[in-house]
CSV table of C-alpha atoms in Angstrom, one decimal:
chain,number,residue,atom,x,y,z
H,122,MET,CA,-242.1,97.7,100.7
H,123,ASP,CA,-245.7,97.1,99.9
H,124,LEU,CA,-247.7,98.9,97.2
H,125,VAL,CA,-249.4,101.3,99.6
H,126,GLN,CA,-246.0,102.4,101.1
H,127,VAL,CA,-244.5,102.8,97.6
H,128,LEU,CA,-247.5,105.0,96.5
H,129,PHE,CA,-247.5,107.1,99.7
H,130,LEU,CA,-243.7,107.7,99.8
H,131,SER,CA,-243.5,108.5,96.1
H,132,PHE,CA,-246.3,111.0,96.5
H,133,ILE,CA,-244.8,112.6,99.6
H,134,GLN,CA,-241.4,112.9,98.0
H,135,GLY,CA,-242.8,114.4,94.8
H,136,LEU,CA,-245.0,116.9,96.7
H,137,THR,CA,-242.6,118.0,99.3
H,138,GLU,CA,-239.3,118.2,97.4
H,139,PHE,CA,-240.2,121.5,95.8
H,140,LEU,CA,-242.6,122.9,98.5
H,141,PRO,CA,-240.9,124.9,101.3
H,142,ILE,CA,-241.9,122.3,103.9
H,143,SER,CA,-239.0,119.7,103.9
H,144,SER,CA,-239.3,116.4,102.2
H,145,SER,CA,-236.7,114.7,104.5
H,146,ALA,CA,-238.7,115.7,107.6
H,147,HIS,CA,-241.9,114.2,106.3
H,148,LEU,CA,-240.3,110.9,105.3
H,149,ILE,CA,-238.4,110.6,108.6
H,150,LEU,CA,-241.5,111.4,110.6
H,151,PHE,CA,-243.5,108.8,108.6
H,152,SER,CA,-241.0,106.1,109.3
H,153,ASP,CA,-240.8,107.0,113.0
H,154,PHE,CA,-244.6,107.1,113.3
H,155,PHE,CA,-244.9,103.5,112.0
H,156,SER,CA,-241.8,102.4,113.9
H,157,SER,CA,-240.0,101.2,110.8
H,158,ASN,CA,-237.2,102.1,108.4
H,159,ILE,CA,-239.2,101.4,105.3
H,160,GLN,CA,-237.4,103.6,102.9
H,161,SER,CA,-234.5,101.7,101.2
H,162,LEU,CA,-231.6,103.1,99.3
H,163,ASN,CA,-233.0,101.6,96.1
H,164,PHE,CA,-236.2,103.5,96.6
H,165,ASP,CA,-234.4,106.7,97.5
H,166,VAL,CA,-232.6,106.5,94.2
H,167,SER,CA,-235.9,106.1,92.4
H,168,VAL,CA,-237.8,109.0,93.9
H,169,HIS,CA,-234.7,111.3,93.5
H,170,LEU,CA,-234.5,110.3,89.9
H,171,GLY,CA,-238.3,111.0,89.5
H,172,THR,CA,-238.0,114.5,91.0
H,173,LEU,CA,-234.8,115.2,89.1
H,174,ILE,CA,-236.5,114.3,85.8
H,175,ALA,CA,-239.5,116.4,86.6
H,176,ALA,CA,-237.3,119.5,87.2
H,177,CYS,CA,-235.3,118.8,84.0
H,178,VAL,CA,-238.5,118.5,81.9
H,179,TYR,CA,-240.2,121.5,83.4
H,180,PHE,CA,-237.1,123.7,82.9
H,181,LYS,CA,-236.2,122.3,79.6
H,182,ASP,CA,-236.1,125.8,78.0
H,183,GLU,CA,-233.6,127.0,80.6
H,184,ILE,CA,-231.5,123.9,80.2
H,185,SER,CA,-231.6,124.3,76.4
H,186,GLN,CA,-230.5,127.9,76.8
H,187,ILE,CA,-227.6,126.8,78.9
H,188,LEU,CA,-226.5,124.1,76.4
H,189,ASN,CA,-226.8,126.5,73.5
H,190,SER,CA,-224.7,129.1,75.3
H,191,PHE,CA,-221.6,126.9,75.0
H,192,ALA,CA,-221.7,127.4,71.3
H,193,ASP,CA,-222.1,131.2,71.8
H,194,SER,CA,-219.0,133.3,72.0
H,195,ASP,CA,-220.7,135.9,74.1
H,196,LYS,CA,-219.4,135.4,77.7
H,197,GLU,CA,-222.3,137.5,79.1
H,198,SER,CA,-225.0,135.5,77.5
H,199,THR,CA,-228.0,134.7,79.7
H,200,GLY,CA,-227.4,131.0,79.5
H,201,LYS,CA,-223.8,131.2,80.5
H,202,LYS,CA,-224.6,133.5,83.4
H,203,LEU,CA,-227.3,131.1,84.6
H,204,PHE,CA,-225.0,128.1,84.3
H,205,VAL,CA,-222.2,129.9,86.3
H,206,ASN,CA,-224.6,131.0,89.0
H,207,LEU,CA,-226.1,127.5,89.4
H,208,ILE,CA,-222.6,125.9,89.6
H,209,ILE,CA,-221.5,128.5,92.2
H,210,ALA,CA,-224.7,127.9,94.2
H,211,ALA,CA,-224.4,124.1,94.1
H,212,LEU,CA,-220.8,123.8,95.2
H,213,PRO,CA,-221.2,124.6,98.9
H,214,ILE,CA,-223.7,121.8,99.7
H,215,LEU,CA,-221.8,119.3,97.4
H,216,ILE,CA,-218.6,119.9,99.3
H,217,ILE,CA,-219.9,120.4,102.9
H,218,GLY,CA,-222.6,117.7,102.5
H,219,TYR,CA,-219.9,115.2,101.5
H,220,PHE,CA,-218.0,115.7,104.7
H,221,VAL,CA,-220.9,116.0,107.2
H,222,ARG,CA,-223.4,113.5,105.7
H,223,ASP,CA,-222.6,110.9,108.4
H,224,LEU,CA,-222.9,113.4,111.2
H,225,VAL,CA,-226.3,114.4,109.9
H,226,GLU,CA,-227.4,110.8,109.9
H,227,ILE,CA,-226.2,110.2,113.4
H,228,PHE,CA,-227.2,113.4,115.2
H,229,LEU,CA,-229.8,115.4,113.3
H,230,ARG,CA,-232.6,112.9,112.4
H,231,SER,CA,-234.5,113.2,115.6
H,232,PRO,CA,-238.1,114.4,115.8
H,233,GLU,CA,-237.0,117.2,118.2
H,234,ILE,CA,-234.5,118.6,115.7
H,235,ILE,CA,-237.1,118.4,112.9
H,236,ALA,CA,-239.7,120.2,115.1
H,237,TYR,CA,-237.4,123.1,116.0
H,238,ALA,CA,-236.0,123.4,112.5
H,239,THR,CA,-239.5,123.4,111.0
H,240,ILE,CA,-240.5,126.2,113.3
H,241,PHE,CA,-237.3,128.3,113.1
H,242,PHE,CA,-237.1,128.3,109.3
H,243,ALA,CA,-240.8,129.1,109.1
H,244,VAL,CA,-239.9,132.3,110.9
H,245,ILE,CA,-237.0,132.9,108.6
H,246,LEU,CA,-239.2,132.5,105.6
H,247,TYR,CA,-241.7,134.9,107.0
H,248,LEU,CA,-239.1,137.5,107.7
H,249,SER,CA,-237.6,137.1,104.2
H,250,THR,CA,-241.0,137.9,102.6
H,251,LYS,CA,-240.8,141.4,104.3
H,252,VAL,CA,-237.6,142.4,102.3
H,253,LYS,CA,-238.3,144.8,99.4
H,254,THR,CA,-237.9,143.3,96.0
H,255,GLN,CA,-235.0,144.6,93.9
H,256,HIS,CA,-234.4,141.9,91.4
H,257,SER,CA,-237.2,140.7,89.1
H,258,GLN,CA,-235.3,138.8,86.5
H,259,LEU,CA,-233.4,135.5,86.7
H,260,ASP,CA,-230.3,136.9,85.0
H,261,SER,CA,-230.2,139.8,87.5
H,262,ILE,CA,-229.0,137.4,90.2
H,263,SER,CA,-225.2,137.9,90.7
H,264,PRO,CA,-222.5,135.3,91.4
H,265,ILE,CA,-222.1,136.7,95.0
H,266,GLN,CA,-225.9,136.3,95.6
H,267,SER,CA,-225.7,132.8,94.1
H,268,LEU,CA,-223.0,131.9,96.5
H,269,ILE,CA,-225.0,133.2,99.4
H,270,ILE,CA,-228.0,131.1,98.3
H,271,GLY,CA,-225.6,128.2,97.9
H,272,PHE,CA,-224.4,128.4,101.5
H,273,ALA,CA,-227.9,128.8,102.7
H,274,GLN,CA,-228.8,125.6,100.9
H,275,CYS,CA,-226.3,123.8,103.2
H,276,LEU,CA,-228.7,124.4,106.1
H,277,ALA,CA,-231.1,122.0,104.3
H,278,LEU,CA,-228.8,119.2,105.6
H,279,ILE,CA,-230.8,119.7,108.8
H,280,PRO,CA,-234.0,117.7,108.5
H,281,GLY,CA,-237.0,120.0,108.8
H,282,THR,CA,-235.2,122.9,107.1
H,283,SER,CA,-236.4,122.3,103.5
H,284,ARG,CA,-233.9,122.8,100.6
H,285,SER,CA,-236.4,124.8,98.6
H,286,GLY,CA,-237.6,126.7,101.6
H,287,VAL,CA,-234.2,127.9,102.7
H,288,THR,CA,-232.9,128.8,99.2
H,289,ILE,CA,-236.1,130.7,98.4
H,290,SER,CA,-235.8,132.5,101.8
H,291,ALA,CA,-232.2,133.4,101.0
H,292,GLY,CA,-233.3,134.7,97.6
H,293,LEU,CA,-236.1,136.8,99.1
H,294,ALA,CA,-233.8,138.2,101.7
H,295,LEU,CA,-231.4,139.3,98.9
H,296,GLY,CA,-234.3,141.2,97.3
H,297,VAL,CA,-235.1,138.7,94.6
H,298,GLU,CA,-238.8,138.6,93.5
H,299,SER,CA,-240.7,135.6,94.8
H,300,LYS,CA,-241.3,133.9,91.5
H,301,VAL,CA,-237.7,134.4,90.4
H,302,ALA,CA,-236.4,133.2,93.7
H,303,SER,CA,-238.5,130.1,93.3
H,304,ARG,CA,-237.4,129.4,89.8
H,305,PHE,CA,-233.7,129.7,90.8
H,306,SER,CA,-234.3,127.4,93.8
H,307,PHE,CA,-235.9,124.8,91.6
H,308,LEU,CA,-233.2,125.1,88.9
H,309,LEU,CA,-230.6,124.7,91.7
H,310,ALA,CA,-232.3,121.4,92.6
H,311,ILE,CA,-231.2,119.9,89.3
H,312,PRO,CA,-227.4,119.8,90.0
H,313,THR,CA,-228.1,119.2,93.7
H,314,ILE,CA,-230.5,116.3,93.4
H,315,GLY,CA,-228.5,115.1,90.4
H,316,ALA,CA,-225.3,114.8,92.5
H,317,ILE,CA,-227.3,113.1,95.3
H,318,ALA,CA,-228.7,110.6,92.8
H,319,CYS,CA,-225.3,109.9,91.3
H,320,TYR,CA,-223.8,109.2,94.7
H,321,GLN,CA,-226.7,106.9,95.6
H,322,ILE,CA,-226.4,105.1,92.3
H,323,ILE,CA,-222.7,104.4,93.0
H,324,SER,CA,-223.6,103.1,96.5
H,325,VAL,CA,-226.6,100.9,95.5
H,326,ASP,CA,-226.4,97.2,94.9
H,327,PHE,CA,-227.3,96.9,91.2
H,328,ALA,CA,-228.7,93.4,91.6
H,329,SER,CA,-231.1,94.3,94.3
H,330,PHE,CA,-232.1,97.5,92.5
H,331,VAL,CA,-233.1,95.4,89.4
H,332,ALA,CA,-234.8,92.8,91.6
H,333,GLU,CA,-237.1,95.6,93.0
H,334,TYR,CA,-237.7,97.1,89.5
H,335,LYS,CA,-241.5,97.3,89.9
H,336,SER,CA,-241.3,99.4,93.1
H,337,ASN,CA,-238.5,101.5,91.7
H,338,LEU,CA,-240.2,102.2,88.4
H,339,LEU,CA,-243.4,103.1,90.2
H,340,GLY,CA,-241.5,105.4,92.5
H,341,ILE,CA,-239.9,107.2,89.6
H,342,LEU,CA,-243.2,107.6,87.7
H,343,ILE,CA,-245.3,108.8,90.7
H,344,SER,CA,-242.6,111.2,92.1
H,345,PHE,CA,-242.0,112.6,88.6
H,346,VAL,CA,-245.7,113.3,87.9
H,347,VAL,CA,-246.4,114.8,91.4
H,348,ALA,CA,-243.2,116.8,91.4
H,349,TYR,CA,-243.9,118.2,87.9
H,350,LEU,CA,-247.4,119.3,88.9
H,351,THR,CA,-246.1,120.7,92.2
H,352,ILE,CA,-243.5,122.9,90.4
H,353,ASP,CA,-246.0,124.0,87.8
H,354,PHE,CA,-248.6,125.0,90.5
H,355,PHE,CA,-246.0,126.7,92.7
H,356,ILE,CA,-244.5,128.8,89.9
H,357,LYS,CA,-247.9,129.8,88.5
H,358,PHE,CA,-249.6,130.7,91.7
H,359,ILE,CA,-247.0,131.7,94.3
H,360,ASP,CA,-247.7,135.4,93.5
H,361,ARG,CA,-251.4,134.9,94.4
H,362,ILE,CA,-251.2,132.6,97.4
H,363,GLY,CA,-247.9,133.9,98.8
H,364,PHE,CA,-245.8,132.0,101.4
H,365,MET,CA,-248.1,132.3,104.4
H,366,PRO,CA,-249.9,129.0,103.9
H,367,PHE,CA,-246.6,127.2,104.0
H,368,ILE,CA,-245.4,129.2,107.0
H,369,ILE,CA,-248.6,128.4,108.9
H,370,TYR,CA,-248.3,124.7,108.0
H,371,ARG,CA,-244.7,124.6,109.2
H,372,LEU,CA,-245.6,126.3,112.5
H,373,VAL,CA,-248.5,123.9,113.1
H,374,LEU,CA,-246.4,120.8,112.1
H,375,GLY,CA,-243.5,121.8,114.4
H,376,ALA,CA,-245.8,122.6,117.3
H,377,SER,CA,-247.7,119.3,116.8
H,378,ILE,CA,-244.4,117.3,116.9
H,379,LEU,CA,-243.3,119.0,120.1
H,380,LEU,CA,-246.7,118.4,121.7
H,381,PHE,CA,-246.6,114.8,120.7
H,382,LEU,CA,-243.2,114.4,122.3
H,383,ILE,CA,-244.3,115.8,125.7
């Protein structure tokens, strides 16, 4: 990979991982457009680590709250409730994803699938925004709701769905306030991306990873900075801008892909 590709892919991964527009779809489309499979496993590990670190740093207070709760005898503490909910929500995709990952690679990475998924889940996101808000606090999310969000996250295995988009949609559909649904979605990214990164690290050839250390370090750094800024912007301004810009973007992107394929 040359420097321009490293910079571009790192930026795209950092930007799209936490926006409801699907990072996998953009990276697949970019590779298809240039008729190359430019994204290596080594680089995948790097950008996933970058976005993972960004989420951990941004939500350091919540992580600290969870860690401190283990020394607290109160079983109903906010930290313990959040920890349990995140584990419950993360389990479905970790289990289902492990068994279907090869099928996804073989059958679901086509531009047609990406186009239809991009449009369909744009509609789902739009409909979800119409549900009346009932839960305005992170600790008001129940284990059952967490499990529903977790099963919804499994749909993100389909390129074009968007992990953050489908989990936020599920939260909104359950009556969770937009900013709270977004925070829970981004916190859920930590165990989810963490598990993906760990699996990839086990699979990677360590010698080749070290040999490409310049590209990998740059990928980590850029994806970290862009992802952190993206999370910060989204959390602060989602109440003002709403989800409509992302819905419109998805519809335009999906329609453009279909028109290009005709």
